Structure formats: structure tokens, C-alpha cells
Coordinates of C-alpha atoms in Angstrom, one line a residue:
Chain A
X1 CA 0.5 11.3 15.0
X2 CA -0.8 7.9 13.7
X3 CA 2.2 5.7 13.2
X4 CA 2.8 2.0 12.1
X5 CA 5.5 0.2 13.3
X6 CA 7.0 -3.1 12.5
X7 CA 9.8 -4.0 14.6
X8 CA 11.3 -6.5 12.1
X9 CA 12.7 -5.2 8.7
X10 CA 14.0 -8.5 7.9
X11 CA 13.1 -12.3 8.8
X12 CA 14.5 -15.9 7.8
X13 CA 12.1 -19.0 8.3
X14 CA 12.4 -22.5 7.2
X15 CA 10.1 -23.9 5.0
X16 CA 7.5 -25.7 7.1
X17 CA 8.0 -23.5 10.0
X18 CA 5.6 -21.3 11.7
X19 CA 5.8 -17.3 10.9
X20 CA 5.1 -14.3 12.9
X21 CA 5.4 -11.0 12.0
X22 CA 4.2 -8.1 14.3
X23 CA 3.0 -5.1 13.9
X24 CA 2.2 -2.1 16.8
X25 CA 0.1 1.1 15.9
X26 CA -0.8 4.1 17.6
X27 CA -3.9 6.1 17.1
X28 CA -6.3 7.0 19.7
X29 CA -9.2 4.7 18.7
X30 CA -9.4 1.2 17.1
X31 CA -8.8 1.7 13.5
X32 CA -9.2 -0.4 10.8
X33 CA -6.1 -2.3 10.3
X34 CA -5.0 -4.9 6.8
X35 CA -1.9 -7.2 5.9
X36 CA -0.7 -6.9 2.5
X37 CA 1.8 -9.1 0.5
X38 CA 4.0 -7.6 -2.2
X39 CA 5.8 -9.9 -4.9
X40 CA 9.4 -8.0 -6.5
X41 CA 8.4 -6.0 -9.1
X42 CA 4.5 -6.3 -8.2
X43 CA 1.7 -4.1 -6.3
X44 CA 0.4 -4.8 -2.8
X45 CA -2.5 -7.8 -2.6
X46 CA -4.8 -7.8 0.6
X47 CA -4.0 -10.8 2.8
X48 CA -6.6 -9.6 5.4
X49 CA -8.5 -7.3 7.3
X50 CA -9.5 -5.8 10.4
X51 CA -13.0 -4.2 10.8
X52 CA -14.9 -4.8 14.1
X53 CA -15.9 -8.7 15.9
X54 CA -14.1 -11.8 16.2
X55 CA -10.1 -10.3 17.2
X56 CA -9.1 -13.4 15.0
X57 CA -9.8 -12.6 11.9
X58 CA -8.7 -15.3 8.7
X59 CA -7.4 -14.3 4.8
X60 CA -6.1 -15.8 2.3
X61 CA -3.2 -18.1 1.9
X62 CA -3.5 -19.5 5.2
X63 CA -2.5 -16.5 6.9
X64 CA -4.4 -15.4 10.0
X65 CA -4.5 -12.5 12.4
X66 CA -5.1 -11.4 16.1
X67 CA -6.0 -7.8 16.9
X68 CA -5.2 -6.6 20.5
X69 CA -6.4 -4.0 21.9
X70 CA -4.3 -4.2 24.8
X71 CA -1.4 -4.0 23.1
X72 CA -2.2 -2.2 20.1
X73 CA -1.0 -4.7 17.9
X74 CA -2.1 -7.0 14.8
X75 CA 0.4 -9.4 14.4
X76 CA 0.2 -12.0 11.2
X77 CA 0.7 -15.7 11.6
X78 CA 1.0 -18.5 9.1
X79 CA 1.9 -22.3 10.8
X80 CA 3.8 -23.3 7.8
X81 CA 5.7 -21.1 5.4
X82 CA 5.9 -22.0 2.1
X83 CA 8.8 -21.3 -0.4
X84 CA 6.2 -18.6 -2.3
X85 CA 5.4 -16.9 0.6
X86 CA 8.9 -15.1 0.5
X87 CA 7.9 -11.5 -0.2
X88 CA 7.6 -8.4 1.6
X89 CA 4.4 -7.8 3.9
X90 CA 2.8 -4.7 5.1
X91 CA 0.5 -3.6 8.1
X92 CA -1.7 -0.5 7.2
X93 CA -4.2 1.2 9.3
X94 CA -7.0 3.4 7.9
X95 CA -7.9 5.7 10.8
X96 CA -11.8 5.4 11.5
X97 CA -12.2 9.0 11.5
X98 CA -10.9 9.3 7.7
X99 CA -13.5 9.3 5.2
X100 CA -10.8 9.1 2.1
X101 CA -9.9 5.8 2.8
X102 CA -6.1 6.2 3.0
X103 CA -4.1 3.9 4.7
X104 CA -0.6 4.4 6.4
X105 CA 1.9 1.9 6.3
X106 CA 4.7 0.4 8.7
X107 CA 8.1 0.3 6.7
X108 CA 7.5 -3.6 5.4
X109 CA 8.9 -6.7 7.0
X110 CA 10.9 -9.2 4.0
X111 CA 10.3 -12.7 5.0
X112 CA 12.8 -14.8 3.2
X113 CA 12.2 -18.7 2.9
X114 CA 15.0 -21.2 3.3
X115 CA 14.6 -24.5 1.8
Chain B
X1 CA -6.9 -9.1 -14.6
X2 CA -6.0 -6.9 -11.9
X3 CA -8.7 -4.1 -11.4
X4 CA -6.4 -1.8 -11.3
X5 CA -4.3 -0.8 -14.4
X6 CA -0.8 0.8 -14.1
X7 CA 0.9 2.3 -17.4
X8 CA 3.6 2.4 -18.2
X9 CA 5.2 -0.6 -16.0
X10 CA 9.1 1.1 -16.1
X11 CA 10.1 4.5 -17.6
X12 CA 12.9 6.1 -17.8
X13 CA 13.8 9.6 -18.2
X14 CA 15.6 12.3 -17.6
X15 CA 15.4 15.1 -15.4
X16 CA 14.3 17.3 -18.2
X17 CA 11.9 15.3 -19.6
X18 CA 8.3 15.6 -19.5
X19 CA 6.0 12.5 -18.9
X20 CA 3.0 10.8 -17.2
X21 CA 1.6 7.9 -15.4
X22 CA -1.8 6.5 -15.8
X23 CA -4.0 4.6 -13.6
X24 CA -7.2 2.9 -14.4
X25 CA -9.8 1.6 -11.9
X26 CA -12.5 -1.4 -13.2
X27 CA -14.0 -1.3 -9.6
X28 CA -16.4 1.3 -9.9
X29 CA -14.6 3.0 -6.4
X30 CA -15.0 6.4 -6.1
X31 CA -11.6 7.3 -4.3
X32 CA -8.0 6.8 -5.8
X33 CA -4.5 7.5 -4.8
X34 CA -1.4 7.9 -5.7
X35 CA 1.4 6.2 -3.6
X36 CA 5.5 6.7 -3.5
X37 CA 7.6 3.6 -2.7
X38 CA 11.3 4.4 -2.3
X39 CA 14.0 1.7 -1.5
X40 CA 14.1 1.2 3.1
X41 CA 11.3 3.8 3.0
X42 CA 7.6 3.5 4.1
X43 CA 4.9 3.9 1.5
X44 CA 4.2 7.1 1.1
X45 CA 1.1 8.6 0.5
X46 CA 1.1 11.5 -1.9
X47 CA -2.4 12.6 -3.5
X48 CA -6.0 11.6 -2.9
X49 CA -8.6 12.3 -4.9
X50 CA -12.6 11.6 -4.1
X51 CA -15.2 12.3 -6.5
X52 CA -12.6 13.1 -8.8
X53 CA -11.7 16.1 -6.2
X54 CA -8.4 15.9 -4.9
X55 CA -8.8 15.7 -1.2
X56 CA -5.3 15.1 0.3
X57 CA -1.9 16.6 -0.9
X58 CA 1.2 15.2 1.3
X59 CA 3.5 18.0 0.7
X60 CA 4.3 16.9 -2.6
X61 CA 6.9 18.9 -5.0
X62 CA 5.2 20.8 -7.4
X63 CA 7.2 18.6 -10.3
X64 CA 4.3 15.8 -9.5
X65 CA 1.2 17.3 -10.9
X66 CA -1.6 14.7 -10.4
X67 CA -5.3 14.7 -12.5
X68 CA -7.9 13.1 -12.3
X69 CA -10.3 13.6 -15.2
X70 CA -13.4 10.7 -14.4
X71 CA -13.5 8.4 -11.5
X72 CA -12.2 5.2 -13.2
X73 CA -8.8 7.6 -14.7
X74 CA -6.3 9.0 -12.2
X75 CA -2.9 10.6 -13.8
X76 CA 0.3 11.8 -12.6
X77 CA 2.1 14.5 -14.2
X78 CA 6.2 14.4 -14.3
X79 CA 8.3 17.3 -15.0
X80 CA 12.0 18.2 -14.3
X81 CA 12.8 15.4 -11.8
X82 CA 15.5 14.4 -9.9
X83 CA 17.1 11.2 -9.0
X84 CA 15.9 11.2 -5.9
X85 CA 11.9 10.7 -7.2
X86 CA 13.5 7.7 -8.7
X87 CA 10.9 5.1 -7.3
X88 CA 8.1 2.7 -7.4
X89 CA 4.7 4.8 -7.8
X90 CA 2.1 3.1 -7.0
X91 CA -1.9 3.4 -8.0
X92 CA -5.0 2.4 -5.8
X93 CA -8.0 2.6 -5.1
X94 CA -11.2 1.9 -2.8
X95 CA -14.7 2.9 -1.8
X96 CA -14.4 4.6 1.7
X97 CA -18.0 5.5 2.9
X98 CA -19.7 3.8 5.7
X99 CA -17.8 0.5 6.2
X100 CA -14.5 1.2 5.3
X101 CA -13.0 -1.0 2.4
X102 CA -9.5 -2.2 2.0
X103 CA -7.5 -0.2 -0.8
X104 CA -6.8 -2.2 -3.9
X105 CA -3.2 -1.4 -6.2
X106 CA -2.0 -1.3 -9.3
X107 CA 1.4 -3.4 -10.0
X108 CA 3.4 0.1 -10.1
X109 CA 5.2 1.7 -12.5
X110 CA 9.0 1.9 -11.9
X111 CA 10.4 5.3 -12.6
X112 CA 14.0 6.2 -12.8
X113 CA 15.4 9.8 -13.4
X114 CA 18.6 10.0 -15.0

């Protein structure tokens, strides 16, 4: 079955401090694989997206990407955290054979910002 | 303006009650969907609809009765809940087709059976 995971339910950064959060999927093919951001009390915004090309892929925010094949992973980056950046992020696949467009998430990593 | 439109934002009600969710898309997408997000849980997909033809049902209770009159309206029935469906349910929607596009969401509407 396709499955996301994210190893890290819960991570502490300084502000001004680079961030890393991982994220592993299985699925038999490359699917097409996002990064959203969700504020308490708010809905999910896209950080960024996964389609085909460059493995390095850049949204907004100053958050970046790397897909790997190899390891089946999409991990999200950001060099320096900001205090706003606390929130809780998502990795979603959308399976390329799926023509509804769904998307299944890993559980959610909450990055939390110390000043 | 988000393009997506969630009301009510919080309800409350009890497990006899009767009530519904609403969702409106401003996108012009053709697909919507109704997600479940429960406290140290995954999102959970529940109901797709395409074409206004609902396309995907996760083994949903039969209390959750979703419709989904015209492409830009998707609604989600309530009756006789339990605690347990108290949650955050979220709208969204997209335009799958050739080129996948990402999935864009509502703020939620925070339910709570009592």
C-alpha cells in the first residue's frame, strides 16, 4: 500500500538555524510529491511541489526540496528558521496512476521555534 | 481571499443533532474532497467527488453523507454523531487531469460532538 512516513512527530530549532524535516514514501513509481504548512486553527498552504526535472525543486518562504529516488525520500530544508515558521508541515504524495487527484499524507512533523 | 470557502469555521453539536458543512471552490477545479483531521492522526481522506460524481468513498460511516450539487459546492451531511468524529474537517480541491495539480484547502471547520 502507498504510505507516507515522517520519522519526526516533533522538532525544536533555534531561530536562525537551519531546518530539515524528512519525509520517506513508498509507492512503486515516482509519484508526485508536495510540502504543506498548516498554521493552528488554519487549512494546509502548498510550500512546494514535486512533478518531474530538476530533483531540487524551490517554494515559497525560502523553503526548498530534494527528491531522491534512491532513497525514496523528499526531505524539506530551510537555512534559517524564522519565529513564523513554527507550524506543522506535511508531505503528501499523489500517486501518478490516480486521476482524482487525492493525496495521502505522512502524520505531520510540528516544528517549534525557540527564540 | 482563500479560493476555497469553509462554513461554518466551529460547530458544535450534539450527537442527536442534524447539521452540515459547506465548501465553496472559486478555482474553477473540477475535483473536491472532503478530508478528516483528528488530534496525532494522519489526514484522512474520506470522499472524492469528480465532475460532481463521487468517485472515492474511504469507508466512511454512513452518519457523514457528503453532496455535491455543482462543481464549485461540495457539502457534508451530519447526523447522530459521536465524540469520536469530533475533528477538523477539512475542504479541497484541485484539477487532476494530465499534469497533476497540487490540492488547494479550505481553513476547516472545527466540529465537536457533545
Amino acid at each position: 500500500a502507498q504510505s507516507v512516513t515522517q520519522p519526526d512527530i516533533h522538532i525544536t530549532v533555534s531561530e536562525g538555524a537551519s531546518l530539515e524535516l524528512r519525509c520517506n514514501y513508498s509507492y512503486g513509481a515516482t509519484p508526485y510529491l508536495f510540502w504543506y504548512v498548516q498554521s493552528p486553527g488554519q487549512g494546509l498552504q502548498l510550500l512546494l511541489k514535486y512533478f518531474s526535472g530538476d530533483t531540487l525543486v524551490q517554494g515559497i518562504k525560502g523553503f526548498e526540496a530534494e527528491f531522491k529516488r534512491s532513497q525514496s525520500s523528499f526531505n524539506l530544508r530551510k537555512p534559517s528558521v524564522h519565529w513564523s515558521d513554527a507550524a506543522e508541515y506535511f508531505c503528501a504524495v499523489a500517486p501518478f496512476s490516480s486521476n482524482t487527484g487525492k493525496l495521502i499524507f505522512g502524520q505531520g512533523t510540528t516544528l517549534q521555534v525557540k527564540p | 481571499e482563500t479560493g476555497v470557502t469553509q462554513t461554518p469555521r466551529h460547530l458544535v453539536m450534539g450527537m442527536t443533532n442534524k447539521k452540515s458543512l459547506k465548501c465553496e471552490q472559486h478555482l474553477g477545479h473540477n475535483a473536491m474532497y472532503w478530508y478528516k483531521q483528528s488530534a496525532k492522526k494522519p489526514l484522512e481522506l474520506m470522499f472524492v467527488y469528480s465532475l460532481e460524481e463521487r468517485v472515492e468513498n474511504n469507508s466512511v460511516p454512513s452518519r457523514f453523507s457528503p453532496e455535491c450539487p455543482n462543481s464549485s459546492h461540495l457539502f457534508l451531511h451530519l447526523h447522530t454523531l459521536q465524540p469520536e468524529d469530533s475533528a477538523l474537517y477539512l475542504c479541497a480541491s484541485s484539477q487532476p487531469g494530465e499534469g497533476i495539480t497540487e490540492a488547494f484547502f479550505g481553513q476547516g471547520t472545527r466540529l465537536t460532538v457533545v
